[in-house]
Amino acid sequence: MVRLLLVSLLFLAPLCAGAQEEEDDTKKKAEAAAKVEEIKTKAMKMAQRGKLDEGLELLETALPLAFVQDENLLFNLQLLSHELKRCDKVILYVSGFLYAAPADAEVPKLEKRRQRCIKAMKKVGQVTIEGTPERAELYVNNVLVGRSPMYDLKLPAGSFQLRAIAEEHNDYNGSFSVDAGLTTAHKIKLKKKVYRGDLIVTTEPPGGTVYLNEIKVGKARKGPAPNERSKSSYSAQRSSITWRVRA
């Protein structure tokens, strides 16, 4: 016989941990943003003194530090690459800029620059990136170039690092190679994040049988202390737990 029970659920650990992680993340982003601005200032001074190679090399170190796509950083990267006649870099940095600032007044000029570099290099191929989940942000050599699925992204022949980011998923890190005149297909699969914590279930009347995702995991405790933690640990994906309690 199934009876209606009054159920109290506490999922303790992720709440406290999540707040601390959010605070740490905010602090980390602020520190990284300050470092990026410092690098940009130093690189600009190098370029003004004619040290274009050193300025470009320094400016590239800001890419993995930027938590958001910095269109000004990408613009200056492609500008220095253009001055140094580094078409391999122009192609990538312009691609990132076009995605970051599609309505910018410089877009037509930069798209022509990118196309000229593609023709000049000759050894250029294409990559198609698909997988799960869709709409994952795709970073090629730390440059955000779009979201999955992405078709026929033109890049110089060579090897590239790929990072994919999606909410509620662990980051994907991998690599792929582009061959001249060919299209490379690359598959990605991001794993769902797993949140771990302590689960306390109390029922009225006490002692109800607890099912987690339709699997019997035990009986509810009888009168646990408010700060008492369960001895059993369960892993769960956020928004995918179904609770059911039987007398």
Short mmCIF file of C-alpha atoms in Angstrom, two decimals:
data_model
loop_
_atom_site.label_atom_id
_atom_site.label_comp_id
_atom_site.label_asym_id
_atom_site.label_seq_id
_atom_site.Cartn_x
_atom_site.Cartn_y
_atom_site.Cartn_z
CA MET A 1 0.00 0.00 0.00
CA VAL A 2 1.37 3.39 -1.02
CA ARG A 3 0.73 6.30 1.31
CA LEU A 4 1.35 10.00 0.82
CA LEU A 5 4.34 11.06 2.91
CA LEU A 6 5.61 14.45 3.97
CA VAL A 7 9.20 14.52 2.70
CA SER A 8 12.12 16.77 3.62
CA LEU A 9 15.21 16.72 1.42
CA LEU A 10 18.57 18.35 2.05
CA PHE A 11 21.38 18.23 -0.49
CA LEU A 12 24.13 19.87 1.51
CA ALA A 13 27.61 19.95 0.04
CA PRO A 14 27.10 21.51 -3.42
CA LEU A 15 25.36 24.60 -2.05
CA CYS A 16 28.23 25.71 0.17
CA ALA A 17 30.85 24.58 -2.30
CA GLY A 18 29.06 26.32 -5.17
CA ALA A 19 29.01 29.68 -3.37
CA GLN A 20 32.72 29.43 -2.60
CA GLU A 21 33.52 28.38 -6.15
CA GLU A 22 31.56 31.34 -7.51
CA GLU A 23 33.45 33.74 -5.25
CA ASP A 24 36.79 32.23 -6.25
CA ASP A 25 35.81 32.34 -9.92
CA THR A 26 34.92 36.04 -9.73
CA LYS A 27 38.24 36.83 -8.08
CA LYS A 28 40.14 34.79 -10.63
CA LYS A 29 38.43 36.56 -13.55
CA ALA A 30 39.22 39.99 -12.08
CA GLU A 31 42.89 39.09 -11.65
CA ALA A 32 43.09 37.66 -15.17
CA ALA A 33 41.43 40.75 -16.69
CA ALA A 34 43.96 43.00 -14.97
CA LYS A 35 46.81 40.83 -16.27
CA VAL A 36 45.43 40.96 -19.82
CA GLU A 37 45.34 44.76 -19.73
CA GLU A 38 48.91 44.84 -18.42
CA ILE A 39 50.07 42.59 -21.26
CA LYS A 40 48.24 44.67 -23.88
CA THR A 41 49.91 47.87 -22.63
CA LYS A 42 53.40 46.33 -22.69
CA ALA A 43 52.87 44.79 -26.13
CA MET A 44 51.68 48.12 -27.53
CA LYS A 45 54.84 49.85 -26.27
CA MET A 46 56.98 47.14 -27.88
CA ALA A 47 55.19 47.58 -31.19
CA GLN A 48 55.63 51.35 -31.04
CA ARG A 49 59.38 50.81 -30.63
CA GLY A 50 59.37 48.61 -33.73
CA LYS A 51 59.65 45.31 -31.85
CA LEU A 52 56.72 43.74 -33.68
CA ASP A 53 57.82 40.12 -33.23
CA GLU A 54 58.25 40.52 -29.48
CA GLY A 55 55.03 42.48 -29.20
CA LEU A 56 53.06 39.76 -31.01
CA GLU A 57 54.63 37.01 -28.93
CA LEU A 58 53.76 38.84 -25.71
CA LEU A 59 50.25 39.69 -26.85
CA GLU A 60 49.54 36.03 -27.61
CA THR A 61 50.17 35.15 -23.96
CA ALA A 62 47.00 37.10 -23.10
CA LEU A 63 44.75 34.75 -25.09
CA PRO A 64 44.46 31.91 -22.53
CA LEU A 65 43.92 34.47 -19.74
CA ALA A 66 40.87 36.13 -21.31
CA PHE A 67 37.65 34.67 -19.85
CA VAL A 68 35.60 36.50 -22.47
CA GLN A 69 36.48 37.03 -26.10
CA ASP A 70 38.33 40.35 -26.31
CA GLU A 71 37.69 41.80 -29.76
CA ASN A 72 40.30 44.54 -29.28
CA LEU A 73 42.90 41.93 -28.38
CA LEU A 74 42.05 39.95 -31.52
CA PHE A 75 42.12 43.07 -33.68
CA ASN A 76 45.61 43.98 -32.45
CA LEU A 77 46.80 40.39 -32.87
CA GLN A 78 45.71 40.31 -36.49
CA LEU A 79 47.18 43.78 -37.04
CA LEU A 80 50.64 42.79 -35.80
CA SER A 81 50.40 39.50 -37.73
CA HIS A 82 49.53 41.45 -40.88
CA GLU A 83 52.46 43.82 -40.42
CA LEU A 84 54.77 40.80 -40.00
CA LYS A 85 53.22 39.11 -43.06
CA ARG A 86 52.18 36.13 -40.93
CA CYS A 87 49.19 35.03 -42.94
CA ASP A 88 48.87 31.81 -40.92
CA LYS A 89 48.08 33.90 -37.85
CA VAL A 90 46.00 36.50 -39.72
CA ILE A 91 43.57 33.79 -40.83
CA LEU A 92 42.94 32.57 -37.28
CA TYR A 93 42.81 35.93 -35.53
CA VAL A 94 40.54 37.50 -38.13
CA SER A 95 38.22 34.49 -37.88
CA GLY A 96 38.00 35.09 -34.14
CA PHE A 97 37.41 38.80 -34.58
CA LEU A 98 34.63 38.24 -37.12
CA TYR A 99 32.84 36.00 -34.61
CA ALA A 100 33.41 38.37 -31.68
CA ALA A 101 32.39 41.57 -33.48
CA PRO A 102 30.32 40.72 -36.60
CA ALA A 103 28.88 44.25 -36.81
CA ASP A 104 32.18 46.11 -36.47
CA ALA A 105 32.95 48.66 -39.18
CA GLU A 106 36.28 46.93 -39.88
CA VAL A 107 34.66 43.59 -40.78
CA PRO A 108 34.57 44.05 -44.60
CA LYS A 109 38.23 45.13 -44.65
CA LEU A 110 39.36 42.28 -42.42
CA GLU A 111 37.36 39.66 -44.32
CA LYS A 112 39.14 40.74 -47.53
CA ARG A 113 42.47 40.53 -45.69
CA ARG A 114 41.64 37.00 -44.53
CA GLN A 115 40.64 35.91 -48.04
CA ARG A 116 43.86 37.33 -49.49
CA CYS A 117 45.86 35.37 -46.94
CA ILE A 118 43.97 32.17 -47.74
CA LYS A 119 44.85 32.59 -51.42
CA ALA A 120 48.44 33.60 -50.70
CA MET A 121 49.17 30.66 -48.41
CA LYS A 122 47.82 27.99 -50.75
CA LYS A 123 48.39 25.31 -48.07
CA VAL A 124 45.01 25.83 -46.46
CA GLY A 125 42.41 23.24 -45.49
CA GLN A 126 39.07 23.09 -43.72
CA VAL A 127 37.81 21.57 -40.50
CA THR A 128 34.30 20.56 -39.49
CA ILE A 129 33.62 20.18 -35.77
CA GLU A 130 30.52 18.35 -34.56
CA GLY A 131 29.43 16.58 -31.40
CA THR A 132 27.46 16.86 -28.20
CA PRO A 133 26.16 19.04 -26.81
CA GLU A 134 25.38 21.45 -29.60
CA ARG A 135 26.16 25.16 -29.15
CA ALA A 136 29.43 24.45 -27.32
CA GLU A 137 31.92 27.31 -27.61
CA LEU A 138 34.90 26.29 -29.75
CA TYR A 139 38.37 27.68 -29.04
CA VAL A 140 41.10 26.99 -31.58
CA ASN A 141 44.53 27.82 -30.15
CA ASN A 142 42.71 29.84 -27.46
CA VAL A 143 40.70 31.84 -30.02
CA LEU A 144 36.91 31.56 -29.87
CA VAL A 145 35.90 30.96 -33.47
CA GLY A 146 32.24 29.95 -33.05
CA ARG A 147 29.92 27.29 -31.66
CA SER A 148 29.32 23.67 -32.55
CA PRO A 149 28.44 22.38 -34.99
CA MET A 150 30.93 24.31 -37.11
CA TYR A 151 31.37 23.57 -40.78
CA ASP A 152 34.26 24.30 -43.15
CA LEU A 153 36.39 26.59 -40.96
CA LYS A 154 39.37 27.52 -43.11
CA LEU A 155 42.75 27.22 -41.42
CA PRO A 156 46.39 26.88 -42.50
CA ALA A 157 47.67 23.33 -42.80
CA GLY A 158 49.06 22.18 -39.46
CA SER A 159 48.11 21.08 -35.94
CA PHE A 160 45.79 22.98 -33.63
CA GLN A 161 44.62 22.76 -30.04
CA LEU A 162 40.87 22.65 -29.49
CA ARG A 163 38.91 23.50 -26.35
CA ALA A 164 35.12 23.23 -26.19
CA ILE A 165 33.03 24.73 -23.38
CA ALA A 166 29.34 24.25 -22.57
CA GLU A 167 27.25 24.95 -19.49
CA GLU A 168 26.77 22.01 -17.10
CA HIS A 169 29.52 20.08 -18.91
CA ASN A 170 33.20 19.48 -18.30
CA ASP A 171 35.49 21.23 -20.77
CA TYR A 172 36.73 19.25 -23.75
CA ASN A 173 40.44 19.52 -24.60
CA GLY A 174 41.89 17.91 -27.68
CA SER A 175 43.70 18.57 -30.92
CA PHE A 176 43.24 18.15 -34.65
CA SER A 177 45.27 18.49 -37.82
CA VAL A 178 44.38 20.30 -41.02
CA ASP A 179 45.66 19.05 -44.38
CA ALA A 180 46.05 21.33 -47.38
CA GLY A 181 43.12 21.16 -49.77
CA LEU A 182 41.17 18.71 -47.59
CA THR A 183 38.33 18.89 -45.08
CA THR A 184 39.00 17.33 -41.69
CA ALA A 185 36.08 16.07 -39.59
CA HIS A 186 36.56 16.28 -35.82
CA LYS A 187 34.10 14.89 -33.28
CA ILE A 188 33.78 16.15 -29.72
CA LYS A 189 31.83 14.86 -26.74
CA LEU A 190 31.58 16.82 -23.51
CA LYS A 191 30.70 14.91 -20.37
CA LYS A 192 27.93 16.12 -18.08
CA LYS A 193 29.17 17.56 -14.81
CA VAL A 194 28.54 15.40 -11.78
CA TYR A 195 27.66 17.13 -8.52
CA ARG A 196 28.42 15.32 -5.30
CA GLY A 197 27.00 16.06 -1.89
CA ASP A 198 25.43 14.65 1.24
CA LEU A 199 21.76 13.79 1.03
CA ILE A 200 19.48 13.74 4.08
CA VAL A 201 15.90 12.52 3.72
CA THR A 202 13.31 12.72 6.49
CA THR A 203 9.66 11.69 6.21
CA GLU A 204 6.47 11.97 8.21
CA PRO A 205 5.60 9.31 9.21
CA PRO A 206 9.25 8.32 9.63
CA GLY A 207 11.01 5.38 8.03
CA GLY A 208 9.76 5.74 4.44
CA THR A 209 11.62 3.83 1.72
CA VAL A 210 13.66 6.17 -0.50
CA TYR A 211 14.11 5.71 -4.24
CA LEU A 212 16.67 7.75 -6.18
CA ASN A 213 16.06 7.75 -9.94
CA GLU A 214 13.73 4.75 -9.40
CA ILE A 215 16.45 2.79 -7.55
CA LYS A 216 15.87 1.83 -3.94
CA VAL A 217 18.63 3.37 -1.82
CA GLY A 218 17.33 2.74 1.70
CA LYS A 219 14.94 4.09 4.30
CA ALA A 220 14.56 7.62 5.54
CA ARG A 221 16.20 8.32 8.85
CA LYS A 222 14.13 8.68 11.94
CA GLY A 223 14.63 12.11 13.42
CA PRO A 224 18.15 13.08 12.20
CA ALA A 225 19.78 16.12 13.67
CA PRO A 226 19.54 19.17 11.33
CA ASN A 227 23.29 19.25 10.79
CA GLU A 228 23.75 15.48 10.55
CA ARG A 229 25.12 14.21 7.24
CA SER A 230 24.21 11.01 5.48
CA LYS A 231 26.76 8.22 5.57
CA SER A 232 25.88 7.33 1.98
CA SER A 233 27.04 9.44 -0.98
CA TYR A 234 25.24 9.61 -4.31
CA SER A 235 26.27 11.25 -7.57
CA ALA A 236 23.69 13.11 -9.61
CA GLN A 237 23.43 15.28 -12.68
CA ARG A 238 21.78 18.60 -12.00
CA SER A 239 18.08 18.79 -12.94
CA SER A 240 17.90 15.06 -13.63
CA ILE A 241 16.97 13.61 -10.21
CA THR A 242 13.50 12.27 -9.64
CA TRP A 243 12.50 11.75 -6.02
CA ARG A 244 10.00 9.12 -4.94
CA VAL A 245 9.28 7.97 -1.42
CA ARG A 246 7.11 5.03 -0.35
CA ALA A 247 5.80 4.13 3.08
#
